[in-house]
Amino acid sequence: MYALIFDENDPNRPMKEVLSVHKSRETAEKALKQRMKRLGKRVWECHARIVWTEQRVRPKDLVSPTDFSTWRPGEKIPVGERYTDSD
């Protein structure tokens, strides 16, 4: 399942709170856009991202980095997401 998690990129806080759970990446992306609109912030300012997890999770649950990945196994990864932005 896809989850929208709160991720402030702090290595001292590895556990991430689940904000919402979704059956598809598309619905997770809609939820992220709604969050951005509600907060009046851009995606990198919202400290939220979409991940894939095999675990059954609910909003407010905490997940560790070993419990999720950015992409579902076998999911087509957009070309722009395959390479890092740095040299």
Tab-separated table of C-alpha atoms in Angstrom, residues 1-7 16-18 20-22 24-25 28 48-54 57 63-65 67-72 75:
chain	number	residue	atom	x	y	z
A	1	MET	CA	0.000	0.000	0.000
A	2	TYR	CA	1.060	3.582	-0.527
A	3	ALA	CA	1.447	5.888	2.428
A	4	LEU	CA	1.971	9.599	2.750
A	5	ILE	CA	4.510	10.036	5.539
A	6	PHE	CA	5.865	13.019	7.464
A	7	ASP	CA	9.597	13.170	6.716
A	16	LYS	CA	8.218	8.494	10.278
A	17	GLU	CA	4.561	9.214	11.030
A	18	VAL	CA	1.992	7.947	8.539
A	20	SER	CA	-2.583	8.830	5.195
A	21	VAL	CA	-2.850	5.464	3.444
A	22	HIS	CA	-3.779	4.849	-0.213
A	24	SER	CA	-2.714	3.732	-5.562
A	25	ARG	CA	0.080	6.220	-6.121
A	28	ALA	CA	-1.533	9.400	-2.662
A	48	ALA	CA	5.801	14.824	3.336
A	49	ARG	CA	6.472	12.143	0.768
A	50	ILE	CA	4.844	9.107	-0.773
A	51	VAL	CA	6.262	5.662	-0.017
A	52	TRP	CA	5.371	2.013	-0.596
A	53	THR	CA	5.020	-0.384	2.328
A	54	GLU	CA	4.076	-4.032	2.567
A	57	VAL	CA	-0.447	0.768	8.479
A	63	VAL	CA	7.245	3.344	10.388
A	64	SER	CA	10.999	2.881	10.229
A	65	PRO	CA	13.088	3.269	7.067
A	67	ASP	CA	9.496	-0.722	6.544
A	68	PHE	CA	9.105	1.303	3.354
A	69	SER	CA	10.669	2.168	0.009
A	70	THR	CA	10.164	5.026	-2.418
A	71	TRP	CA	8.840	2.776	-5.189
A	72	ARG	CA	6.716	-0.375	-5.193
A	75	GLU	CA	6.566	-0.061	-10.471
